[in-house]
PDB file of C-alpha atoms in Angstrom:
ATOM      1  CA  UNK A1384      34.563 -96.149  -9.702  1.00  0.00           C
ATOM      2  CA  UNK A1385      37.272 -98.026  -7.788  1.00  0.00           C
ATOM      3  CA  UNK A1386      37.871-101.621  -8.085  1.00  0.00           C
ATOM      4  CA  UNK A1387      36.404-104.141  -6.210  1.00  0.00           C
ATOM      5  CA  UNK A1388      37.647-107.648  -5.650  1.00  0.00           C
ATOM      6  CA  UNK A1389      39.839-106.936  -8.452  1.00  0.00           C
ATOM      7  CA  UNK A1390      36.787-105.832 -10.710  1.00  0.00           C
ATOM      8  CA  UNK A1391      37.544-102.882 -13.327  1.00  0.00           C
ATOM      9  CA  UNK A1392      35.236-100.184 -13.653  1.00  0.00           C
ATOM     10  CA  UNK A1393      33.989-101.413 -17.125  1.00  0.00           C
ATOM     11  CA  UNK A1394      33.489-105.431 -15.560  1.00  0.00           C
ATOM     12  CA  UNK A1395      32.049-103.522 -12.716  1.00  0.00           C
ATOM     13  CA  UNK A1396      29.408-101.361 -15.230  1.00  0.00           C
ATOM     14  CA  UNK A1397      28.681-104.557 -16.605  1.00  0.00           C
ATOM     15  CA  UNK A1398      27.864-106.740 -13.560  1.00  0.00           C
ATOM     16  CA  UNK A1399      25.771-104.007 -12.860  1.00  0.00           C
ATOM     17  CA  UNK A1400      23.523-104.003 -16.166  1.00  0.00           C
ATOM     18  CA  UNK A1401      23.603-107.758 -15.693  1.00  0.00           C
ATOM     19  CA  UNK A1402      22.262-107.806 -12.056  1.00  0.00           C
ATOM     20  CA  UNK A1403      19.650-104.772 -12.913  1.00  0.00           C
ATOM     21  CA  UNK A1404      18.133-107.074 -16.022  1.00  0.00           C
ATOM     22  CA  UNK A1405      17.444-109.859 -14.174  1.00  0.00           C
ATOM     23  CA  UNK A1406      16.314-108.033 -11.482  1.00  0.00           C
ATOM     24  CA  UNK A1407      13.745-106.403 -13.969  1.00  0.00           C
ATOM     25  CA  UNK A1408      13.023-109.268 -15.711  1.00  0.00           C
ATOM     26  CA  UNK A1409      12.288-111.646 -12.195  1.00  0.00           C
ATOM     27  CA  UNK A1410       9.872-108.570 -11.888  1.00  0.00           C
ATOM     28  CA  UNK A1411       7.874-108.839 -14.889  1.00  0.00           C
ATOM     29  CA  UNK A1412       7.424-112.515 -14.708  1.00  0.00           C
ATOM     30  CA  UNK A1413       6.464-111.818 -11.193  1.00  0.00           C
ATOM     31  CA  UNK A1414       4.228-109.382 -12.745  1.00  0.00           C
ATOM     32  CA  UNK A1415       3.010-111.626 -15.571  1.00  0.00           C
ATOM     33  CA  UNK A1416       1.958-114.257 -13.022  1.00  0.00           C
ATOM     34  CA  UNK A1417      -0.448-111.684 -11.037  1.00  0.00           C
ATOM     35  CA  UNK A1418      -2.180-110.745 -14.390  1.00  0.00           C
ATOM     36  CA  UNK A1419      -3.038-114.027 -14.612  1.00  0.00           C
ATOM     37  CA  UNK A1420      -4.455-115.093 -11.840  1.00  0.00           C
ATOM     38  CA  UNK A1421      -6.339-111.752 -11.633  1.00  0.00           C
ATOM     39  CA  UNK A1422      -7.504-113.219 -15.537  1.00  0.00           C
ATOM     40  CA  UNK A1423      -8.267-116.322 -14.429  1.00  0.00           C
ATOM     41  CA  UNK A1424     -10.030-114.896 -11.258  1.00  0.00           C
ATOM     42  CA  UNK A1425     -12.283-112.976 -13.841  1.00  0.00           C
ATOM     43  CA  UNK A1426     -13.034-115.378 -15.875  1.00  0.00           C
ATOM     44  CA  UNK A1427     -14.983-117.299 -13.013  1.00  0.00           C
ATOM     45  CA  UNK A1428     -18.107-117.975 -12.837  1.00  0.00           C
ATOM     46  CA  UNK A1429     -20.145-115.841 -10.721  1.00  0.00           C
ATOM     47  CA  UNK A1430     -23.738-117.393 -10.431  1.00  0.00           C
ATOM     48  CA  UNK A1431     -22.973-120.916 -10.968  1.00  0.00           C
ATOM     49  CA  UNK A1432     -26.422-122.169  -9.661  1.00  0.00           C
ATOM     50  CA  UNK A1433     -28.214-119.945 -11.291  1.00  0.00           C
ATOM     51  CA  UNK A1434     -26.625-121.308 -14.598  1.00  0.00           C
ATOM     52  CA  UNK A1435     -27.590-124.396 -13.744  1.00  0.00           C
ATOM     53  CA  UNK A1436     -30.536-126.806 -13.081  1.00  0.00           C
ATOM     54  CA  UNK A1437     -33.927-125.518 -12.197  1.00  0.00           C
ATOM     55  CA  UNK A1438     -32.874-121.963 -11.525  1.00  0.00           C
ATOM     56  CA  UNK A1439     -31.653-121.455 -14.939  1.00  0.00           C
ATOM     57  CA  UNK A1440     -34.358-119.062 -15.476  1.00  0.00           C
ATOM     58  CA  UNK A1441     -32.341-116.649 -13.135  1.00  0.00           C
ATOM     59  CA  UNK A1442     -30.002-115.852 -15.427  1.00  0.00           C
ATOM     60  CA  UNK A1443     -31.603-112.588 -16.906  1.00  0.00           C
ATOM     61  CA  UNK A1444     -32.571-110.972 -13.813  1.00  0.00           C
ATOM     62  CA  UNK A1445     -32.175-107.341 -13.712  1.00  0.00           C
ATOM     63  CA  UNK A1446     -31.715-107.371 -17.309  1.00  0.00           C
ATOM     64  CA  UNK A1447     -34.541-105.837 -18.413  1.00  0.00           C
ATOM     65  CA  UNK A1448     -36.089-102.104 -17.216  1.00  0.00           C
ATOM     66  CA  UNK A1449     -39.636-100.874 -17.352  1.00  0.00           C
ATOM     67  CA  UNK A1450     -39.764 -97.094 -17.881  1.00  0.00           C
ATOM     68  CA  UNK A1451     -42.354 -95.249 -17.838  1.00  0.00           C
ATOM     69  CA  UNK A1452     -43.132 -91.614 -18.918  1.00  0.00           C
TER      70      UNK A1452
END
């Protein structure tokens, strides 16, 4: 590989593995930081008033199943 801006080959090889890790590791914390808000969006609630006050009752629905043979 030629020179460029007065780089050698072997400072240019190693510019290169320096830009490529840091471009891999911006992309895992980018990745990191999707897990977890996808976690945190999980970890929500989903019947909040039915966990709560006089609907608490409502919390086992569907839970149990009647079969008959």
């Amino acid at each position: 590989m030629p020179s460029i801006n007065g780089l050698s080959s072997p400072a240019m090889d190693y510019a290169s593995e320096v830009y490529s890790a840091n471009l891999a590791k911006a992309a895992q914390e980018q990745q990191g930081k999707q897990n977890l808000e996808l976690l945190q969006e999980a970890t929500k609630n989903v019947t909040p008033v039915a966990s709560s006050g006089p609907q608490a009752t409502t919390d086992n629905l569907g839970q149990n199943i009647n079969i008959n043979v």
